[in-house]
Amino acid sequence: KTKYRLAEAAKKCMASSGTDAMTVTQIVQTCGVTRQTFYRNFQDKYDLINWYFDKLLLESFAQMGDGLTVYEGLTRKFEFIQKERVFFAGAFRSEHDYELILDFYTQLIGRKTGRQPEENILFPLRLYCRGSIDMTVEWIFAPKERTPEQMAALLVSALPMPVTELFQ
């Protein structure tokens, strides 16, 4: 519970002062806990951001569901990201997100095919994951330009052919 309370406080601080300017002091004052409580749970503000980012990203993947098409899953994911826009705007900028997204797709392919993807699938998948992150960050900062459904449709149309064939 404390970790989630600290994450909520961090979101408020990120909204008012931005990720870079946000301090642990601001977070604990907003949350109403001591610095000691903060440091019992996290090493620094980036540790908190990464922890919460993991939780949100895993939740967004859960929104995608196993029984859905890629388009339906991505639409749900973008709807979820839209709800948590402030946090994702501050946090969706590291190698950490790439590793989680690549792992998600790799596991999904493994479940669908019964084996891990080979290099002819992994290379375009890695390229796609990096590009989808960049486009998602762009969308987060200009969400009125495209709806979650439009973003999902664009990302589905950008799936590399070898990956698309696995999901059909």
JSON list of N, CA and C in Angstrom, two decimals, residues 72-98:
[
{"chain": "A", "resi": 72, "resn": "GLU", "atom": "N", "xyz": [-7.48, -5.32, -31.03]},
{"chain": "A", "resi": 72, "resn": "GLU", "atom": "CA", "xyz": [-8.30, -5.16, -29.82]},
{"chain": "A", "resi": 72, "resn": "GLU", "atom": "C", "xyz": [-7.42, -4.97, -28.59]},
{"chain": "A", "resi": 73, "resn": "GLY", "atom": "N", "xyz": [-6.36, -5.76, -28.51]},
{"chain": "A", "resi": 73, "resn": "GLY", "atom": "CA", "xyz": [-5.46, -5.65, -27.38]},
{"chain": "A", "resi": 73, "resn": "GLY", "atom": "C", "xyz": [-4.75, -4.31, -27.33]},
{"chain": "A", "resi": 74, "resn": "LEU", "atom": "N", "xyz": [-4.27, -3.85, -28.48]},
{"chain": "A", "resi": 74, "resn": "LEU", "atom": "CA", "xyz": [-3.60, -2.54, -28.52]},
{"chain": "A", "resi": 74, "resn": "LEU", "atom": "C", "xyz": [-4.56, -1.41, -28.20]},
{"chain": "A", "resi": 75, "resn": "THR", "atom": "N", "xyz": [-5.80, -1.51, -28.65]},
{"chain": "A", "resi": 75, "resn": "THR", "atom": "CA", "xyz": [-6.79, -0.48, -28.33]},
{"chain": "A", "resi": 75, "resn": "THR", "atom": "C", "xyz": [-6.97, -0.39, -26.83]},
{"chain": "A", "resi": 76, "resn": "ARG", "atom": "N", "xyz": [-7.12, -1.54, -26.17]},
{"chain": "A", "resi": 76, "resn": "ARG", "atom": "CA", "xyz": [-7.26, -1.54, -24.70]},
{"chain": "A", "resi": 76, "resn": "ARG", "atom": "C", "xyz": [-6.02, -0.97, -24.04]},
{"chain": "A", "resi": 77, "resn": "LYS", "atom": "N", "xyz": [-4.86, -1.32, -24.57]},
{"chain": "A", "resi": 77, "resn": "LYS", "atom": "CA", "xyz": [-3.61, -0.81, -24.01]},
{"chain": "A", "resi": 77, "resn": "LYS", "atom": "C", "xyz": [-3.56, 0.71, -24.11]},
{"chain": "A", "resi": 78, "resn": "PHE", "atom": "N", "xyz": [-3.91, 1.27, -25.28]},
{"chain": "A", "resi": 78, "resn": "PHE", "atom": "CA", "xyz": [-3.88, 2.73, -25.44]},
{"chain": "A", "resi": 78, "resn": "PHE", "atom": "C", "xyz": [-4.93, 3.43, -24.59]},
{"chain": "A", "resi": 79, "resn": "GLU", "atom": "N", "xyz": [-6.06, 2.80, -24.39]},
{"chain": "A", "resi": 79, "resn": "GLU", "atom": "CA", "xyz": [-7.07, 3.37, -23.49]},
{"chain": "A", "resi": 79, "resn": "GLU", "atom": "C", "xyz": [-6.52, 3.43, -22.07]},
{"chain": "A", "resi": 80, "resn": "PHE", "atom": "N", "xyz": [-5.82, 2.39, -21.66]},
{"chain": "A", "resi": 80, "resn": "PHE", "atom": "CA", "xyz": [-5.21, 2.35, -20.33]},
{"chain": "A", "resi": 80, "resn": "PHE", "atom": "C", "xyz": [-4.11, 3.41, -20.21]},
{"chain": "A", "resi": 81, "resn": "ILE", "atom": "N", "xyz": [-3.26, 3.50, -21.21]},
{"chain": "A", "resi": 81, "resn": "ILE", "atom": "CA", "xyz": [-2.19, 4.50, -21.19]},
{"chain": "A", "resi": 81, "resn": "ILE", "atom": "C", "xyz": [-2.78, 5.91, -21.12]},
{"chain": "A", "resi": 82, "resn": "GLN", "atom": "N", "xyz": [-3.88, 6.11, -21.84]},
{"chain": "A", "resi": 82, "resn": "GLN", "atom": "CA", "xyz": [-4.53, 7.41, -21.84]},
{"chain": "A", "resi": 82, "resn": "GLN", "atom": "C", "xyz": [-4.99, 7.80, -20.43]},
{"chain": "A", "resi": 83, "resn": "LYS", "atom": "N", "xyz": [-5.48, 6.84, -19.68]},
{"chain": "A", "resi": 83, "resn": "LYS", "atom": "CA", "xyz": [-5.92, 7.10, -18.31]},
{"chain": "A", "resi": 83, "resn": "LYS", "atom": "C", "xyz": [-4.75, 7.46, -17.40]},
{"chain": "A", "resi": 84, "resn": "GLU", "atom": "N", "xyz": [-3.59, 6.87, -17.68]},
{"chain": "A", "resi": 84, "resn": "GLU", "atom": "CA", "xyz": [-2.39, 7.10, -16.87]},
{"chain": "A", "resi": 84, "resn": "GLU", "atom": "C", "xyz": [-1.40, 8.00, -17.61]},
{"chain": "A", "resi": 85, "resn": "ARG", "atom": "N", "xyz": [-1.90, 8.87, -18.44]},
{"chain": "A", "resi": 85, "resn": "ARG", "atom": "CA", "xyz": [-1.10, 9.70, -19.33]},
{"chain": "A", "resi": 85, "resn": "ARG", "atom": "C", "xyz": [0.01, 10.46, -18.61]},
{"chain": "A", "resi": 86, "resn": "VAL", "atom": "N", "xyz": [-0.30, 11.09, -17.48]},
{"chain": "A", "resi": 86, "resn": "VAL", "atom": "CA", "xyz": [0.69, 11.91, -16.77]},
{"chain": "A", "resi": 86, "resn": "VAL", "atom": "C", "xyz": [1.90, 11.07, -16.39]},
{"chain": "A", "resi": 87, "resn": "PHE", "atom": "N", "xyz": [1.64, 9.91, -15.86]},
{"chain": "A", "resi": 87, "resn": "PHE", "atom": "CA", "xyz": [2.76, 9.08, -15.45]},
{"chain": "A", "resi": 87, "resn": "PHE", "atom": "C", "xyz": [3.55, 8.58, -16.66]},
{"chain": "A", "resi": 88, "resn": "PHE", "atom": "N", "xyz": [2.86, 8.05, -17.66]},
{"chain": "A", "resi": 88, "resn": "PHE", "atom": "CA", "xyz": [3.56, 7.53, -18.82]},
{"chain": "A", "resi": 88, "resn": "PHE", "atom": "C", "xyz": [4.36, 8.63, -19.53]},
{"chain": "A", "resi": 89, "resn": "ALA", "atom": "N", "xyz": [3.83, 9.84, -19.54]},
{"chain": "A", "resi": 89, "resn": "ALA", "atom": "CA", "xyz": [4.55, 10.94, -20.18]},
{"chain": "A", "resi": 89, "resn": "ALA", "atom": "C", "xyz": [5.90, 11.17, -19.52]},
{"chain": "A", "resi": 90, "resn": "GLY", "atom": "N", "xyz": [5.98, 10.97, -18.23]},
{"chain": "A", "resi": 90, "resn": "GLY", "atom": "CA", "xyz": [7.24, 11.16, -17.53]},
{"chain": "A", "resi": 90, "resn": "GLY", "atom": "C", "xyz": [8.13, 9.95, -17.52]},
{"chain": "A", "resi": 91, "resn": "ALA", "atom": "N", "xyz": [7.56, 8.77, -17.69]},
{"chain": "A", "resi": 91, "resn": "ALA", "atom": "CA", "xyz": [8.33, 7.55, -17.48]},
{"chain": "A", "resi": 91, "resn": "ALA", "atom": "C", "xyz": [8.66, 6.75, -18.74]},
{"chain": "A", "resi": 92, "resn": "PHE", "atom": "N", "xyz": [7.97, 6.99, -19.83]},
{"chain": "A", "resi": 92, "resn": "PHE", "atom": "CA", "xyz": [8.10, 6.16, -21.02]},
{"chain": "A", "resi": 92, "resn": "PHE", "atom": "C", "xyz": [9.31, 6.58, -21.84]},
{"chain": "A", "resi": 93, "resn": "ARG", "atom": "N", "xyz": [10.48, 6.61, -21.22]},
{"chain": "A", "resi": 93, "resn": "ARG", "atom": "CA", "xyz": [11.65, 7.12, -21.93]},
{"chain": "A", "resi": 93, "resn": "ARG", "atom": "C", "xyz": [12.92, 6.36, -21.63]},
{"chain": "A", "resi": 94, "resn": "SER", "atom": "N", "xyz": [12.82, 5.09, -21.35]},
{"chain": "A", "resi": 94, "resn": "SER", "atom": "CA", "xyz": [14.04, 4.37, -20.98]},
{"chain": "A", "resi": 94, "resn": "SER", "atom": "C", "xyz": [14.13, 3.04, -21.71]},
{"chain": "A", "resi": 95, "resn": "GLU", "atom": "N", "xyz": [15.26, 2.39, -21.57]},
{"chain": "A", "resi": 95, "resn": "GLU", "atom": "CA", "xyz": [15.46, 1.06, -22.15]},
{"chain": "A", "resi": 95, "resn": "GLU", "atom": "C", "xyz": [14.59, 0.04, -21.43]},
{"chain": "A", "resi": 96, "resn": "HIS", "atom": "N", "xyz": [14.21, 0.36, -20.22]},
{"chain": "A", "resi": 96, "resn": "HIS", "atom": "CA", "xyz": [13.40, -0.54, -19.38]},
{"chain": "A", "resi": 96, "resn": "HIS", "atom": "C", "xyz": [12.09, -0.91, -20.08]},
{"chain": "A", "resi": 97, "resn": "ASP", "atom": "N", "xyz": [11.41, 0.09, -20.65]},
{"chain": "A", "resi": 97, "resn": "ASP", "atom": "CA", "xyz": [10.13, -0.18, -21.32]},
{"chain": "A", "resi": 97, "resn": "ASP", "atom": "C", "xyz": [10.33, -1.08, -22.54]},
{"chain": "A", "resi": 98, "resn": "TYR", "atom": "N", "xyz": [11.41, -0.88, -23.26]},
{"chain": "A", "resi": 98, "resn": "TYR", "atom": "CA", "xyz": [11.70, -1.71, -24.43]},
{"chain": "A", "resi": 98, "resn": "TYR", "atom": "C", "xyz": [11.83, -3.18, -24.02]}
]
